[in-house]
Tab-separated table of C-alpha atoms in Angstrom:
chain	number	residue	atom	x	y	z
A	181	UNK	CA	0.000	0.000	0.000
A	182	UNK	CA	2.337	2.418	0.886
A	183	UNK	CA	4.662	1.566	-2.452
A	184	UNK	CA	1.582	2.336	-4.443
A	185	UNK	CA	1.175	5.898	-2.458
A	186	UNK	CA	4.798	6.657	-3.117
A	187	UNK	CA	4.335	5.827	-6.652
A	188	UNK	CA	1.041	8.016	-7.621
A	189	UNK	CA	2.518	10.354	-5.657
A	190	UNK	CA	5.690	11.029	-7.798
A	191	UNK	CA	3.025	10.677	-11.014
A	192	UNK	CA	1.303	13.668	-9.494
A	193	UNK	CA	4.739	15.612	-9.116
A	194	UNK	CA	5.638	14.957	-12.402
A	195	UNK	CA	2.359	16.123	-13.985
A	196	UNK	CA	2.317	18.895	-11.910
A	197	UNK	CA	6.511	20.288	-13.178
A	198	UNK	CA	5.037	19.952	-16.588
A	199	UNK	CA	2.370	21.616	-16.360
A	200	UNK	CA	4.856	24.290	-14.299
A	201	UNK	CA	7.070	24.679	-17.603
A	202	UNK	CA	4.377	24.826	-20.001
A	203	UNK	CA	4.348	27.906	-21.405
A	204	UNK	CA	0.567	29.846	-20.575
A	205	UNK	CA	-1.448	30.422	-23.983
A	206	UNK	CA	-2.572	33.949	-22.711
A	207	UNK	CA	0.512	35.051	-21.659
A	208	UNK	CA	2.043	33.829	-24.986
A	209	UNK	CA	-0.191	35.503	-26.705
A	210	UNK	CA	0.325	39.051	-25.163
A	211	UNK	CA	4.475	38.279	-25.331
A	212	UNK	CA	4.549	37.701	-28.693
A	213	UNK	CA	3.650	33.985	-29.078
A	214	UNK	CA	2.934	32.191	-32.119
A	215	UNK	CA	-0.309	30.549	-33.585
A	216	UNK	CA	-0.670	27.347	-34.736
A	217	UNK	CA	0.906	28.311	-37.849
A	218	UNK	CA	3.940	29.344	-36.368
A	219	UNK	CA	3.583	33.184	-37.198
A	220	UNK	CA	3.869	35.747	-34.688
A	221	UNK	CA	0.187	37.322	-33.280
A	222	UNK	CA	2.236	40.254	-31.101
A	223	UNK	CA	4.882	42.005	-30.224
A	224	UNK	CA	6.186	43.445	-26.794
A	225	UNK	CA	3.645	42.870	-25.167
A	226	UNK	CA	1.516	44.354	-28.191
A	227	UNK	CA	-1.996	43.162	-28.774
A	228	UNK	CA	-2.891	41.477	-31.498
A	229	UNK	CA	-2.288	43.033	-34.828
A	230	UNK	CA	-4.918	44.884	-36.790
A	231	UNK	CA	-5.607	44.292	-40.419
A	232	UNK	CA	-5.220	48.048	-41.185
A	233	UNK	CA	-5.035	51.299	-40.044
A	234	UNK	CA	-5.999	54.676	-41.038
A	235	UNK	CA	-4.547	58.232	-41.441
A	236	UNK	CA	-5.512	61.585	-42.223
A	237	UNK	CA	-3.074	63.811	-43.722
A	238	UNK	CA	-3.114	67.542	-44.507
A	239	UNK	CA	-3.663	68.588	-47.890
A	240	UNK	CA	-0.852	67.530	-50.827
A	241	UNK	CA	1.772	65.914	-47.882
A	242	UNK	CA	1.025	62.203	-48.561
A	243	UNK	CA	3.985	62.081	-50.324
A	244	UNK	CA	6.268	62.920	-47.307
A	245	UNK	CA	3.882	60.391	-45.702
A	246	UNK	CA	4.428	57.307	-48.264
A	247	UNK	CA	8.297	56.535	-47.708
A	248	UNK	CA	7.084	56.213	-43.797
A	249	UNK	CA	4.045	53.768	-44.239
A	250	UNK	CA	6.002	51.560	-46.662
A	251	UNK	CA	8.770	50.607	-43.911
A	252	UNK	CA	6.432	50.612	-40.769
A	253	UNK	CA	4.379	48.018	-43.353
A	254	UNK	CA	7.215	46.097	-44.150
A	255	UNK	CA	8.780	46.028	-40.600
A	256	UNK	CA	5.083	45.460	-39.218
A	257	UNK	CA	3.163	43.409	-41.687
A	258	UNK	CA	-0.265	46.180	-41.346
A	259	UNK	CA	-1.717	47.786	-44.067
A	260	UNK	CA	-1.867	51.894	-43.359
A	261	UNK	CA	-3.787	53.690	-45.265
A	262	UNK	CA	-3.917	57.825	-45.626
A	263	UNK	CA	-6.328	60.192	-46.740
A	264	UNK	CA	-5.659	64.096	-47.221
A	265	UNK	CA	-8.046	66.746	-45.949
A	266	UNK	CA	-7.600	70.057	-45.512
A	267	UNK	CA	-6.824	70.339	-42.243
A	268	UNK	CA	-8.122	73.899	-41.580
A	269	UNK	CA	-11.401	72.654	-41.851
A	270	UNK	CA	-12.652	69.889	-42.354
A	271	UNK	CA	-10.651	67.278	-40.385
A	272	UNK	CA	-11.374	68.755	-36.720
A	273	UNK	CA	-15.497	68.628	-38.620
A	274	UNK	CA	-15.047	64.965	-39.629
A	275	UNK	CA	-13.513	63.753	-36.651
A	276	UNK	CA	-16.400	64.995	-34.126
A	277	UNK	CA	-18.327	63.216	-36.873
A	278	UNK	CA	-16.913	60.133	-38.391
A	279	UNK	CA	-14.844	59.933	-34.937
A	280	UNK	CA	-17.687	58.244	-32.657
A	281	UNK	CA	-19.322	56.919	-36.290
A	282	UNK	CA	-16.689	54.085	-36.015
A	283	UNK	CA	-15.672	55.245	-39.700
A	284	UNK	CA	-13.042	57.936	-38.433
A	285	UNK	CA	-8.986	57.940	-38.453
A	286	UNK	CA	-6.589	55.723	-36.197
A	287	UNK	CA	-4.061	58.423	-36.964
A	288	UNK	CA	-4.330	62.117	-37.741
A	289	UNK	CA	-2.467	65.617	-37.522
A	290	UNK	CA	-3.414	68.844	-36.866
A	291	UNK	CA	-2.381	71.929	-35.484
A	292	UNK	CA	-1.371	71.916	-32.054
A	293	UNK	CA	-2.917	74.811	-30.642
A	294	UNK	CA	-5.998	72.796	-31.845
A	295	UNK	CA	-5.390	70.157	-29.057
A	296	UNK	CA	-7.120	71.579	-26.054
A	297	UNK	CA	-10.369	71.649	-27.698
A	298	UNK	CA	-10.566	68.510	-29.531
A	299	UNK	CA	-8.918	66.967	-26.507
A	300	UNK	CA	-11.658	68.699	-23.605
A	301	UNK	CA	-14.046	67.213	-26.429
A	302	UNK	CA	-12.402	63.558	-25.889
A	303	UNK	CA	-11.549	63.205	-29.683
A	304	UNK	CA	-7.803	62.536	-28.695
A	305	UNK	CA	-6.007	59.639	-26.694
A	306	UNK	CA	-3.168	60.990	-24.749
A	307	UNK	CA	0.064	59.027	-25.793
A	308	UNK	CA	2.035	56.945	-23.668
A	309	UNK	CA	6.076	57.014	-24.620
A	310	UNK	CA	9.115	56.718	-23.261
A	311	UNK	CA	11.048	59.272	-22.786
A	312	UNK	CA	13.767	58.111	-25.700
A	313	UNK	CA	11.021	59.160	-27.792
A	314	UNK	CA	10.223	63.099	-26.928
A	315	UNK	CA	13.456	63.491	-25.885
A	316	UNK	CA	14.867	63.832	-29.790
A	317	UNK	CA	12.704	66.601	-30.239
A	318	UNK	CA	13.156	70.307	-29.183
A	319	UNK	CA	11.666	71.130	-25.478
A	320	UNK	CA	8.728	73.989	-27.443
A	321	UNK	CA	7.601	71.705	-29.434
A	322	UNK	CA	6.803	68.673	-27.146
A	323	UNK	CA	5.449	71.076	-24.566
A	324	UNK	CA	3.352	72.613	-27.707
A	325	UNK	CA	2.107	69.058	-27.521
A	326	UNK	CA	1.280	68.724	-24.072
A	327	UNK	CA	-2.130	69.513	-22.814
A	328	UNK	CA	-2.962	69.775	-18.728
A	329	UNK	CA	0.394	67.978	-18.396
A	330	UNK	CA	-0.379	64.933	-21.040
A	331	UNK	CA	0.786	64.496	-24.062
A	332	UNK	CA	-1.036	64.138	-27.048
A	333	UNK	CA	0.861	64.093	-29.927
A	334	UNK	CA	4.432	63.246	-31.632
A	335	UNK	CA	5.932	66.787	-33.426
A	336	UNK	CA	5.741	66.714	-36.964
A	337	UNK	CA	6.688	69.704	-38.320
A	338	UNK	CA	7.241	73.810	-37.073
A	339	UNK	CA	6.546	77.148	-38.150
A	340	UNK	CA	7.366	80.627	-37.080
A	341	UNK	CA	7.921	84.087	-38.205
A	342	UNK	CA	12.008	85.271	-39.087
A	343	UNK	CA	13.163	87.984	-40.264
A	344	UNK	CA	13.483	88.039	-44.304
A	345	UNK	CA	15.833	90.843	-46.439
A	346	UNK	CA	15.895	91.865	-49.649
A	347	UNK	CA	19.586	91.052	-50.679
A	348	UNK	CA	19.705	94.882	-53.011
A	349	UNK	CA	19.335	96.692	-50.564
A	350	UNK	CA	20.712	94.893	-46.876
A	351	UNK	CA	23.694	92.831	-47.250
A	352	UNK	CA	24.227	91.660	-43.812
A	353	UNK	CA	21.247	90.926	-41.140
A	354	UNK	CA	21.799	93.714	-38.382
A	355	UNK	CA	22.897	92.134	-35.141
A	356	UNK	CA	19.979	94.100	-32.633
A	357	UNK	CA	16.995	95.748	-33.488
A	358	UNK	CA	19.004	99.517	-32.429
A	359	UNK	CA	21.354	98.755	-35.725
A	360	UNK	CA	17.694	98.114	-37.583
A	361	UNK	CA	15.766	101.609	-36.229
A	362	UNK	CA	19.015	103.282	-37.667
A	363	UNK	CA	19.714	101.664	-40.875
A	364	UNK	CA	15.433	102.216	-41.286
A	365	UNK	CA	15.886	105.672	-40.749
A	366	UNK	CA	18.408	106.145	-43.308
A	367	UNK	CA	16.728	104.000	-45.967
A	368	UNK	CA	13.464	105.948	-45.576
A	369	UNK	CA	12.428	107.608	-48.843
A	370	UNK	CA	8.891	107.827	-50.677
A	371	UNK	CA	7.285	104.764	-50.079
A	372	UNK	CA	10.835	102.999	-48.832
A	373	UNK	CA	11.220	101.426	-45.397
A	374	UNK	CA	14.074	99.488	-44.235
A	375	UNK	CA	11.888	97.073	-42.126
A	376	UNK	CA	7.990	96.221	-41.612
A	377	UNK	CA	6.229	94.334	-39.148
A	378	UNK	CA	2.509	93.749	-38.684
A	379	UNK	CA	3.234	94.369	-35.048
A	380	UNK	CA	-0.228	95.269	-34.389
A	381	UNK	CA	-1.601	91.733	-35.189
A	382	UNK	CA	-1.093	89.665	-31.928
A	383	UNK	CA	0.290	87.343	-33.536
A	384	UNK	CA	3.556	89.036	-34.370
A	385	UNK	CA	3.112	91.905	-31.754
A	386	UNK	CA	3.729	89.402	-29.398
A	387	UNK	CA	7.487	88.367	-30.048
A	388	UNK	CA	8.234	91.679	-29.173
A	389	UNK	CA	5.918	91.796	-26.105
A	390	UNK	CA	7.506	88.335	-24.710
A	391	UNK	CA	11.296	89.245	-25.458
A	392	UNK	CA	10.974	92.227	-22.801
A	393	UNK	CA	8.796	89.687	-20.418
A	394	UNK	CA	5.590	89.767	-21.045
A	395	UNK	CA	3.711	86.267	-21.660
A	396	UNK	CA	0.211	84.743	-22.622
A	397	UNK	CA	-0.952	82.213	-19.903
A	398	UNK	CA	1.615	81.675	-17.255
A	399	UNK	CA	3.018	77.725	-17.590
A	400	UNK	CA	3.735	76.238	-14.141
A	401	UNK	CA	4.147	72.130	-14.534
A	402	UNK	CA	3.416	71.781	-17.962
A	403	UNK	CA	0.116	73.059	-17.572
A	404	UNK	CA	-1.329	76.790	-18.744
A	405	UNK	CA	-2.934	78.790	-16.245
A	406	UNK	CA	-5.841	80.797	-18.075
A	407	UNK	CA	-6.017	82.900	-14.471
A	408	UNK	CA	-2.725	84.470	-14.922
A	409	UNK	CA	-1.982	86.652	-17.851
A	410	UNK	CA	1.088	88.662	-18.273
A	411	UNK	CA	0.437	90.808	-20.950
A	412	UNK	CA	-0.342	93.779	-19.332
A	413	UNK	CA	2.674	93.298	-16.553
A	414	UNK	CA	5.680	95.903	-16.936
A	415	UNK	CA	7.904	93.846	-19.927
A	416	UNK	CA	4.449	93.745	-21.779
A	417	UNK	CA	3.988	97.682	-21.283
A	418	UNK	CA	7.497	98.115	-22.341
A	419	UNK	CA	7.451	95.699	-25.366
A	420	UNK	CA	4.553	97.593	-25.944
A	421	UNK	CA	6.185	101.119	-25.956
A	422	UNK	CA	9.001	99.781	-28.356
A	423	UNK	CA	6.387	98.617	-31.019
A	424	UNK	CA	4.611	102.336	-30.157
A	425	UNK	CA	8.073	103.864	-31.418
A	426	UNK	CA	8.245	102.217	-34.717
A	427	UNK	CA	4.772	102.879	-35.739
A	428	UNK	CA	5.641	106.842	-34.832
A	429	UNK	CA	8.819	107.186	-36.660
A	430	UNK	CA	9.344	104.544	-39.219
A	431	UNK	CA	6.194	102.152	-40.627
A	432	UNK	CA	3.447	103.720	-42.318
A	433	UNK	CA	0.154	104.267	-41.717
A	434	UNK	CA	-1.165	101.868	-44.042
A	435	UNK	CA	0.200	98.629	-42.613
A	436	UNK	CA	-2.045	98.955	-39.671
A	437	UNK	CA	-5.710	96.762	-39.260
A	438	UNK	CA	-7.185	94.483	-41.885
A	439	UNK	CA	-5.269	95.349	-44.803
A	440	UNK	CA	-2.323	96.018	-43.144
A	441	UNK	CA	-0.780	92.429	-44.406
A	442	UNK	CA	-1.598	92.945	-48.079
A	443	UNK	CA	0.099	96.719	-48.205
A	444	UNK	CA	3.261	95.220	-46.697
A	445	UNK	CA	3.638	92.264	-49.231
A	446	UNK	CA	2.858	94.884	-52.200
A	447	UNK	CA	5.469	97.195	-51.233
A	448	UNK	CA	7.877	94.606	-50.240
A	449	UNK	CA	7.588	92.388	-53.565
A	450	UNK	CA	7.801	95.937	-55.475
A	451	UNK	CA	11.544	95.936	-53.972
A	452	UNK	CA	10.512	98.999	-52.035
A	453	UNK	CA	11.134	97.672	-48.643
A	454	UNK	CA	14.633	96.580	-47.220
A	455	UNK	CA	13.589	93.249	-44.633
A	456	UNK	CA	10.513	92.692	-42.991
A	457	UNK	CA	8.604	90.193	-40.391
A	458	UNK	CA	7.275	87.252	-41.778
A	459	UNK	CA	6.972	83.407	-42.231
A	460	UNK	CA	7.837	80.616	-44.483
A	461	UNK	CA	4.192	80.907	-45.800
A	462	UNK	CA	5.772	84.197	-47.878
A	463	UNK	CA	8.053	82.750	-49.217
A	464	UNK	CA	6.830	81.489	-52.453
A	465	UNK	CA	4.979	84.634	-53.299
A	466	UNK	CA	9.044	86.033	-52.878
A	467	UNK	CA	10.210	83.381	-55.660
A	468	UNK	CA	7.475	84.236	-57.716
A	469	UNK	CA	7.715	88.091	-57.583
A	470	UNK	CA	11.372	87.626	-58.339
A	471	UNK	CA	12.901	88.867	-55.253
A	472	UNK	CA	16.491	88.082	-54.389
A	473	UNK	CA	15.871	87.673	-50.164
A	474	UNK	CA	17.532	85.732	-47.805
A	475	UNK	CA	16.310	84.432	-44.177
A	476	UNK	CA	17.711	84.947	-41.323
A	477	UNK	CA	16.473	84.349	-37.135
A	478	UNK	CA	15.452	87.928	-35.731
A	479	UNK	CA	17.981	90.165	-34.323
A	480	UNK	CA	17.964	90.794	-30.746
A	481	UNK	CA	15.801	93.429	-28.895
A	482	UNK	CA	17.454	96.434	-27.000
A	483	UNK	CA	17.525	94.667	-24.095
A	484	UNK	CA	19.660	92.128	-25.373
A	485	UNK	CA	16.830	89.108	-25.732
A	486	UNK	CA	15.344	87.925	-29.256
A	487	UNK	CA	12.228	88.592	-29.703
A	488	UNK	CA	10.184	85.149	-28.688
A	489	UNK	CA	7.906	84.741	-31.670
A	490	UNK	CA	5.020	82.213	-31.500
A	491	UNK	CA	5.835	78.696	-33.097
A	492	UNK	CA	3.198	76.369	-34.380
A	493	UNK	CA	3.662	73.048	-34.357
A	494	UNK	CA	1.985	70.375	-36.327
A	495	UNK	CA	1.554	66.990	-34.748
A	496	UNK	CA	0.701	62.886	-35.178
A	497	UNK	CA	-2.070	62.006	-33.018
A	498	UNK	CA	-4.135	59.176	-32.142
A	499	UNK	CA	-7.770	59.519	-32.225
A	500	UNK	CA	-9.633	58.460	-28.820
A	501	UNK	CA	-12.468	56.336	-30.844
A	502	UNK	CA	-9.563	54.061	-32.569
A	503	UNK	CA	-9.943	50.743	-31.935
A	504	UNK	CA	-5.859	50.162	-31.973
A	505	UNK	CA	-4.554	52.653	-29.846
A	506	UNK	CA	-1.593	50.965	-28.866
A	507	UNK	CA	-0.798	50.095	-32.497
A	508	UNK	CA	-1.418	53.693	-33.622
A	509	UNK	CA	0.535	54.797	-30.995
A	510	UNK	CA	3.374	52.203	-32.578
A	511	UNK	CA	2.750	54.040	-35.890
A	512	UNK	CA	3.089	57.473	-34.748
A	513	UNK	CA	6.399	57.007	-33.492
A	514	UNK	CA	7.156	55.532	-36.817
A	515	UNK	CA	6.211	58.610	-38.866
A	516	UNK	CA	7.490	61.066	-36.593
A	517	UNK	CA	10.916	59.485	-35.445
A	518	UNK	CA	13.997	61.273	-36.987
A	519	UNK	CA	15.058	58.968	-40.091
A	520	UNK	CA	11.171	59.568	-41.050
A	521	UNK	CA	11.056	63.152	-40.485
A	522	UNK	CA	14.362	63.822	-42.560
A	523	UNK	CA	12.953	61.984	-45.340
A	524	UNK	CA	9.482	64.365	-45.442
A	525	UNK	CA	11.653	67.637	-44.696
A	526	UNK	CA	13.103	66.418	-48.591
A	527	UNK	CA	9.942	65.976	-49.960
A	528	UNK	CA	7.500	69.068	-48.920
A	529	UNK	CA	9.923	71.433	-46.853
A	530	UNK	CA	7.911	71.150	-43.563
A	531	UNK	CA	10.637	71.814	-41.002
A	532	UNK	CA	10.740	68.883	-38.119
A	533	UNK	CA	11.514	70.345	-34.760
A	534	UNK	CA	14.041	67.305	-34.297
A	535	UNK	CA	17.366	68.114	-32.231
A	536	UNK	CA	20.009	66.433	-34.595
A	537	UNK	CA	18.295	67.696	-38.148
A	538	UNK	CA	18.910	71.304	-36.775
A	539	UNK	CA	22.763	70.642	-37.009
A	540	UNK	CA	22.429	67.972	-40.142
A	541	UNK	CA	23.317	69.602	-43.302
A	542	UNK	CA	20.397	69.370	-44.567
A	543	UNK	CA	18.833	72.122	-42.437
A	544	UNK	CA	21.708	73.500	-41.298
A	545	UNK	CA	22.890	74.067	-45.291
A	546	UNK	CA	19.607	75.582	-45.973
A	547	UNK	CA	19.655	79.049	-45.578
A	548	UNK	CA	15.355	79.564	-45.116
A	549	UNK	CA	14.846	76.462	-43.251
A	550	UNK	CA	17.745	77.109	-40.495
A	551	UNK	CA	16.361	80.657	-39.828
A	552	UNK	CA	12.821	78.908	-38.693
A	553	UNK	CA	14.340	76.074	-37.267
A	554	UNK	CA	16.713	78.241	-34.494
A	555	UNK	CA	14.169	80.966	-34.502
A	556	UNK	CA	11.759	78.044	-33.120
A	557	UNK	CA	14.239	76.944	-30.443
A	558	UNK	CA	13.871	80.945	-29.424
A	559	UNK	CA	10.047	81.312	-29.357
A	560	UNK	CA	7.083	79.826	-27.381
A	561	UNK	CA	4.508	77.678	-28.423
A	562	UNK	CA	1.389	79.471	-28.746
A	563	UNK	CA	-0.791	78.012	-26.216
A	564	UNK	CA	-3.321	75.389	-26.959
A	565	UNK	CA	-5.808	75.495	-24.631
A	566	UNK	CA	-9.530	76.817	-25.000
A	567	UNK	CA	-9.505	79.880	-23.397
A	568	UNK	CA	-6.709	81.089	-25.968
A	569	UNK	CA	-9.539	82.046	-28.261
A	570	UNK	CA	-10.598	85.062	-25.892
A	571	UNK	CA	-6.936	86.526	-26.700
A	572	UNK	CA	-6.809	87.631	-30.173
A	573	UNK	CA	-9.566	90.130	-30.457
A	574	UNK	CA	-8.550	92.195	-27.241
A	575	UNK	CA	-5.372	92.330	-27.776
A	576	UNK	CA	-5.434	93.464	-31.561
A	577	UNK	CA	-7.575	96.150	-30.645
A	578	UNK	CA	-4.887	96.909	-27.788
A	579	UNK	CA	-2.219	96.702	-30.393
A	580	UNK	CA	-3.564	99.156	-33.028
A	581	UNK	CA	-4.727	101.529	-30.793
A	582	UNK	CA	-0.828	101.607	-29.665
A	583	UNK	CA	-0.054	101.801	-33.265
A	584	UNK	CA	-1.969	104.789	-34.175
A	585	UNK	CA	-1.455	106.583	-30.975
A	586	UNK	CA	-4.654	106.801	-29.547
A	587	UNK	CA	-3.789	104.973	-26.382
A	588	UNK	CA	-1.113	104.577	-24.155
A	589	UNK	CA	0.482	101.258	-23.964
A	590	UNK	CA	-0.555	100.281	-20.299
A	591	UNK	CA	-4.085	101.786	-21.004
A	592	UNK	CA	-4.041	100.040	-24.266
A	593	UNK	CA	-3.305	96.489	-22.447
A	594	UNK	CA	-4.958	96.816	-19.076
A	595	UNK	CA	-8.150	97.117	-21.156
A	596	UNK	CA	-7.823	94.104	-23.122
A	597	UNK	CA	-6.572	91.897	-20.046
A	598	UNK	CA	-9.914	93.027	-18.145
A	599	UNK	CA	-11.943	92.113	-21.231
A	600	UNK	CA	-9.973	88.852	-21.380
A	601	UNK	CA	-10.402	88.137	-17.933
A	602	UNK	CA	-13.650	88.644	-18.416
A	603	UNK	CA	-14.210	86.693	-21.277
A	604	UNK	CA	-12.815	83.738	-19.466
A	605	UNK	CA	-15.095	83.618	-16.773
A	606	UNK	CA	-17.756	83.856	-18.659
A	607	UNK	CA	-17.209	81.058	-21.498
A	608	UNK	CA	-14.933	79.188	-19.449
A	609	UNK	CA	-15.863	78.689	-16.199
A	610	UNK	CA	-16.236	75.011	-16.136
A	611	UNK	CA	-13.133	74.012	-17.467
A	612	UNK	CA	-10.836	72.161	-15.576
């Protein structure tokens, strides 16, 4: 009896070590196991592969996109598709649409100061990366990504305004803004200027503004505070007084309100202006007009800072209705990462805000795509969150009335923070 015992019982222990070294089907199957057919269902932990997955692209980029999908395919086995939309309009449309439809994008890109809207709307899955993945891009543009201290996208590309010179008539980019007044004074004749700015538009007002120490929404851990503003605080008044000067004794009248833009691109492509503000949006209109220009990073203020120009930064993100976020997630670091973004910076000229293309040749070489790419490293992301929208109108009509004189510049800006303030609490109260 007791031989028998001893002998079931080392059957049991032997069933029960095999069963120990079997390998588990579920956890082979997250790990990166194989089916019955020997081919592999994951990866890393991955979950199971997806047939396909989708992108939307801006308008007439696909082909910076193509090189990308064909290696993730390859290295990945899953089909990506792309479709372009203008992404202005009708992507954010579509998504809050064919989003929750279950007909939407795994993938997309927009705008990043588009991201705290769609993402208080839950359209967009926050991304989950290591830190070997942001860190190869510039410090703006991953906190232009980050929303209320997540992030939600992967840069793609980065814009900004430099400063742009017509070779006739300035030969070398002044050093400070001082050298700039002077050399503007000198050049002035009947209907010539030596430099032009639309700094009564926010938008490039506020380089000026933020290089003496004024700011939009103060940033404290990665998030925007809507309750503190610094545009009306002393570096905002005096950035506000410098732009006050300029309009007094050297730009004209005309450049001032609506049509303000439109008068400073005639005169400029007419070869009556010397340099001017502007972005790598004017350029082509330059080519075409025939001017000989060249590109430059803005010179620094009087106070010995450069003026901190917004940057906007394009992004990959991840939709919140896909069904394969952790895949998508997989295929935006694909497309973004820096072999990828070289190969798009060839084919359309978008400039990636990637540490190590700055110094490649490539950029560095390339006398218009260098200026935005260091002047981006110098500027601030213009924010992204909701309550940004209750900015622009106050502070335009701030900034012209400082342009034409009929304010002072802390009357001028104490206004339009009150109104902002205001503005705020009324349509934004519930935020978090």
């Amino acid at each position: 009896m007791k031989k028998w015992l001893s002998v079931l019982f080392v059957a049991f222990l032997a069933v029960g070590l095999l069963a120990a070294c079997a390998p588990d089907r579920e956890e082979e199957a997250s790990s990166g196991g194989s089916d019955s057919e020997g081919n592999s269902s994951s990866e890393d932990g991955m979950p199971e592969k997806p047939e396909k997955l989708v992108i939307w692209e801006d308008k007439e980029r696909g082909v910076g996109l193509e090189p990308a999908i064909a290696s993730f395919e390859e290295e990945y086995g899953i089909e990506v598709e792309y479709e372009e939309l203008d992404m202005a309009s009708d992507m954010r449309e579509r998504l809050r649409l064919d989003g929750p439809a279950g007909t939407g994008p795994d993938v997309l890109t927009i705008p990043h100061d588009q991201i705290g809207q769609l993402a208080t709307e839950g359209l967009l899955e926050p991304l989950q990366v290591d830190s070997s993945v942001t860190d190869i891009y510039t410090e703006a543009s991953v906190q232009a990504q980050t929303y209320n201290g997540k992030l939600y996208g992967l840069p793609k590309s980065t814009e900004t305004p430099v400063f742009i010179y017509n070779k006739e008539h300035m030969q070398e980019v002044p050093e400070n803004f001082d050298e700039l007044f002077e050399f503007s004074k000198e050049f002035a004749g009947k209907e010539k200027y030596g430099f032009l700015a639309l700094w009564d538009n926010f938008y490039f007002g506020n380089a000026v503004m933020a290089g003496y120490g004024g700011y939009v929404f103060d940033r404290a851990d990665g998030t925007l505070n809507p309750q503190d503003l610094g545009l009306s605080n002393e570096g905002a008044v005096e950035g506000a007084q410098y732009i006050q000067k300029w309009y007094e004794e050297i730009f004209p009248s005309g450049i001032v309100g609506e049509s303000g833009g439109s008068a400073k691109d005639g005169l400029f492509q007419d070869g009556n202006v010397a340099s001017m503000m502007d972005g790598p949006w004017a350029y082509q209109a330059l080519d075409d007009a025939g001017i000989d220009f060249g590109v430059a990073p803005l010179p620094k203020l009087p106070n010995g800072e450069y003026p901190q120009t917004f940057i906007g930064v394009k992004g990959w993100h991840v939709s919140a209705m896909s069904e394969n976020k952790e895949w998508s997630t997989k295929l935006v670091e694909w497309i973004a990462n820096e072999e990828n973004a070289k190969i798009r910076f060839e084919e359309t000229g978008e400039i990636p805000p990637v540490k190590s293309l700055i110094e490649d040749p490539i950029i560095a070489d390339n006398e218009r795509a260098s200026a935005v790419a260091i002047q981006s490293e110098r500027g601030v992301p213009m924010p992204n969150i909701p309550e940004m929208s209750e900015v622009w109108e106050p502070m335009a009509q701030a900034l012209q009335l400082v342009a034409t004189g009929k304010s002072s510049p802390e009357d001028a800006l104490n206004e339009a923070v009150e109104t902002i303030n205001k503005q705020i609490e009324l349509n934004h109260s519930g935020n978090e």
